XYZ file of N, CA, C and O in Angstrom:
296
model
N 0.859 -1.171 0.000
C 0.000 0.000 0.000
C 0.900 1.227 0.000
O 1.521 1.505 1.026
N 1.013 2.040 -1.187
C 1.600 3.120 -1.128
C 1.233 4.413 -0.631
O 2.113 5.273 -0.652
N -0.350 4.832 -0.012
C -0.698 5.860 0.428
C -0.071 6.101 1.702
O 0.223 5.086 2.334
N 0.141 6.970 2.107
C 0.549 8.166 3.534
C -0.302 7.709 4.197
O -1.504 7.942 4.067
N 0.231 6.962 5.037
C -0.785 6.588 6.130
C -1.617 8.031 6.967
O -2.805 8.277 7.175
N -0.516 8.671 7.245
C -1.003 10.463 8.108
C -2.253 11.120 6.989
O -3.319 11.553 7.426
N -1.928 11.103 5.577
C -3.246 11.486 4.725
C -4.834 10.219 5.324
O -6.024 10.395 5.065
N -4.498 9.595 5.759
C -6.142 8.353 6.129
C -6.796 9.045 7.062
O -8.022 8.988 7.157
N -5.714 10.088 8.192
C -6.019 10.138 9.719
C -7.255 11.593 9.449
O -8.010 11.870 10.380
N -7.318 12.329 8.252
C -8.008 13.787 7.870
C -9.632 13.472 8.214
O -10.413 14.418 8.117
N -10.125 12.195 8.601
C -11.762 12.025 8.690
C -11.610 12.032 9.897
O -12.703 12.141 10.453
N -10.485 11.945 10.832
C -10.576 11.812 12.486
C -10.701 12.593 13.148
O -10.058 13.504 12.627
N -11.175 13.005 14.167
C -11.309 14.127 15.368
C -9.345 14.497 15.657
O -8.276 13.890 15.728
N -9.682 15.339 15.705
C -7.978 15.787 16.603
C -7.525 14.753 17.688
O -6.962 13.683 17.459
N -7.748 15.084 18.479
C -7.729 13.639 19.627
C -7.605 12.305 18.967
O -6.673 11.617 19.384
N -8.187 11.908 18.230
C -8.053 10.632 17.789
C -6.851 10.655 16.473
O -6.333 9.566 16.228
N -6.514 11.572 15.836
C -5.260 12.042 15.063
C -4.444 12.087 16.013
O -3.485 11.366 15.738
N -4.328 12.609 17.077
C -2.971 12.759 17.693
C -2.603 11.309 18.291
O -1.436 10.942 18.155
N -3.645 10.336 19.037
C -3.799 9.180 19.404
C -3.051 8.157 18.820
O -2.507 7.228 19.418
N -3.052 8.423 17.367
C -3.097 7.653 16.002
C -1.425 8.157 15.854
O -0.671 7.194 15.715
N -1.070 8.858 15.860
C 0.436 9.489 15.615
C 1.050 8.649 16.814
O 1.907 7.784 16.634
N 0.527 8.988 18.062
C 1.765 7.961 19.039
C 1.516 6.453 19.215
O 1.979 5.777 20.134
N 0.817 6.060 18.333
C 0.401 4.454 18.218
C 1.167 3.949 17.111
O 1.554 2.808 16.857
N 1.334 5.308 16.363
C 2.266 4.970 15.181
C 4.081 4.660 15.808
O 4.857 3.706 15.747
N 4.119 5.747 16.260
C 5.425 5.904 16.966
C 5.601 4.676 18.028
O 6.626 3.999 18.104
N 4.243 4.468 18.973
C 4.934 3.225 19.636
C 4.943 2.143 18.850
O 6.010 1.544 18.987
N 4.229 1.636 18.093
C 4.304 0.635 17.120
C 5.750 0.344 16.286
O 6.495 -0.587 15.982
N 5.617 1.726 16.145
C 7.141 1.565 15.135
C 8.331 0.943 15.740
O 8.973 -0.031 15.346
N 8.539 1.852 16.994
C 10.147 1.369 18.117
C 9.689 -0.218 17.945
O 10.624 -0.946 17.613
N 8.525 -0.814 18.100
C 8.375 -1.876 18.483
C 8.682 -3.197 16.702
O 9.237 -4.280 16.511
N 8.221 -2.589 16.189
C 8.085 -3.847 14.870
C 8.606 -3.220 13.657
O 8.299 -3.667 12.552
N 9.433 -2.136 13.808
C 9.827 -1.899 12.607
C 11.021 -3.084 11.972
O 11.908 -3.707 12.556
N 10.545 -3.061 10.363
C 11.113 -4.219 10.345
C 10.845 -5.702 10.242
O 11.490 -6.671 9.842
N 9.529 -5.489 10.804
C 8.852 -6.866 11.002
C 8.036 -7.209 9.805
O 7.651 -6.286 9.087
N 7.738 -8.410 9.521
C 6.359 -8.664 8.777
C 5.154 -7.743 8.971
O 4.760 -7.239 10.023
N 4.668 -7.631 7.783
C 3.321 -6.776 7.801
C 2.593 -7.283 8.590
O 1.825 -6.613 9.282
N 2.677 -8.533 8.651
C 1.155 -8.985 9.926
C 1.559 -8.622 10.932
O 0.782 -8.095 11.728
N 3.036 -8.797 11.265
C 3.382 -8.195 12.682
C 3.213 -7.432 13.389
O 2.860 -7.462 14.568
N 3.689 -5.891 12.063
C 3.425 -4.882 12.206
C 1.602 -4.083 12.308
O 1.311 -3.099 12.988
N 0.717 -4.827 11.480
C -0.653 -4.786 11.415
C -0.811 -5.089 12.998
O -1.132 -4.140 13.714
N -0.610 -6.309 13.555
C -0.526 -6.537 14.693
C -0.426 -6.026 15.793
O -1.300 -6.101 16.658
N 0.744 -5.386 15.921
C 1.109 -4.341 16.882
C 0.168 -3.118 16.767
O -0.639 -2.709 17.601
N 0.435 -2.666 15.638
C -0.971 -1.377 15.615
C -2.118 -1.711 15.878
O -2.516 -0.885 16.700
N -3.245 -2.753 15.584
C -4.095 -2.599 15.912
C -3.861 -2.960 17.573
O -4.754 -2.464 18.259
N -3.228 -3.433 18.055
C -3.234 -3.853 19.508
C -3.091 -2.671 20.246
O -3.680 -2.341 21.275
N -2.457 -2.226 19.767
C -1.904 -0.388 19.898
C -3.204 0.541 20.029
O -3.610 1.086 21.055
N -3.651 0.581 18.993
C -4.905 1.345 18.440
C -5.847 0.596 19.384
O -6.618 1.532 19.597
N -6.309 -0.349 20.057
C -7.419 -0.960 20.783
C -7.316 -0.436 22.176
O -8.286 -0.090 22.851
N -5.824 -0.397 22.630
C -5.348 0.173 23.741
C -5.336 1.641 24.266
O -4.989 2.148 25.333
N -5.857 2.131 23.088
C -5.928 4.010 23.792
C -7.369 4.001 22.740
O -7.657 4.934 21.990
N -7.826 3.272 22.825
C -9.682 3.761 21.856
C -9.989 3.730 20.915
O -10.926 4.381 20.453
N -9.142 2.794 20.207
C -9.116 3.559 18.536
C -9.902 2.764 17.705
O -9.941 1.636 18.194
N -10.611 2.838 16.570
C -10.641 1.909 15.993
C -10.031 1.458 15.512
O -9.398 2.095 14.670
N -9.732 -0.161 15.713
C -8.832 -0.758 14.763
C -8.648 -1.376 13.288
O -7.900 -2.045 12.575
N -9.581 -0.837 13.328
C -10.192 -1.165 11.141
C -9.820 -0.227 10.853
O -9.560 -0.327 9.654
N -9.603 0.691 11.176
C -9.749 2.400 9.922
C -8.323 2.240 9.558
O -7.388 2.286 10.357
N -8.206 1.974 7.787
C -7.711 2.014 6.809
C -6.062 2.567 7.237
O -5.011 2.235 6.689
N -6.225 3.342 8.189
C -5.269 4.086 8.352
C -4.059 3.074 9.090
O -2.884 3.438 9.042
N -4.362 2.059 9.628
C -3.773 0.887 9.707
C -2.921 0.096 9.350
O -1.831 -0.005 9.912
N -3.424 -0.852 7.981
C -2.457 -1.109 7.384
C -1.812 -0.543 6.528
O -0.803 -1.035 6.023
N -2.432 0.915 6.137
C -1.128 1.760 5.514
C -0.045 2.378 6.108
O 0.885 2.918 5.507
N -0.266 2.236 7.950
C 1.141 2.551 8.685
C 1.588 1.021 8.868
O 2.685 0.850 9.402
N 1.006 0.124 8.562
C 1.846 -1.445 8.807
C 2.771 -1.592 7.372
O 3.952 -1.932 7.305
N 2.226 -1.376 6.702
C 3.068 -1.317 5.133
C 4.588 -0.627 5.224
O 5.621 -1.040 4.698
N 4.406 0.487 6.013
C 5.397 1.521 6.149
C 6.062 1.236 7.116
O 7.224 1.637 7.060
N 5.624 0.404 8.461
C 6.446 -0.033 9.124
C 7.578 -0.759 8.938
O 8.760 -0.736 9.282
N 6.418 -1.778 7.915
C 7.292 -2.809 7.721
C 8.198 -3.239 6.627
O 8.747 -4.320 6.416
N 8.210 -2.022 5.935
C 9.135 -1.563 4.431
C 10.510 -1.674 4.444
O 11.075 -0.870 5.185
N 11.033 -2.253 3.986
C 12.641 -2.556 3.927
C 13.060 -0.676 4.130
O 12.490 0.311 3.667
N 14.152 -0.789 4.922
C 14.660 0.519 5.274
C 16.505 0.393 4.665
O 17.355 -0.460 4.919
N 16.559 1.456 3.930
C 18.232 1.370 3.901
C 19.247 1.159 5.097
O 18.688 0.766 6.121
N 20.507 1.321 5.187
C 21.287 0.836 6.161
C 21.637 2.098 6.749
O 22.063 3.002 6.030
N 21.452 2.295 8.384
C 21.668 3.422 9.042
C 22.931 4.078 9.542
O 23.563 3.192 10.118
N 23.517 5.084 9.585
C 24.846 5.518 9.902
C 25.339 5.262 10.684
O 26.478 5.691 10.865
């Protein structure tokens, strides 16, 4: 899935955008790197844990991105 996951979050209340940003961020420290299910995984577990819904689209387009081969770091 190539869409911006942060472009999915524009139908959400503020609160639930900002919610959605540190679910991203904890998700990430946690499974970046990982298989997409992994990463799907962690977010929605993430997202269930502070209110979120865990279907909204916005999901597996931050699991895609999680879990995207990353170049080699400095």
């Amino acid at each position: 899935m190539d869409e911006d996951w942060r472009a999915l979050l524009g139908d959400l209340p503020l609160e639930q955008r900002l919610k959605a940003i540190a679910v991203y961020e904890l998700a990430s420290d946690r499974a970046e790197g990982q298989s997409f299910e992994s990463a799907s995984a962690t977010l929605r577990a993430a997202a269930r844990a502070e209110g979120l819904d865990d279907g909204h689209p916005w999901i597996p387009a931050a699991a895609a991105h999680i879990s995207a081969p990353r170049g080699p770091r400095p």
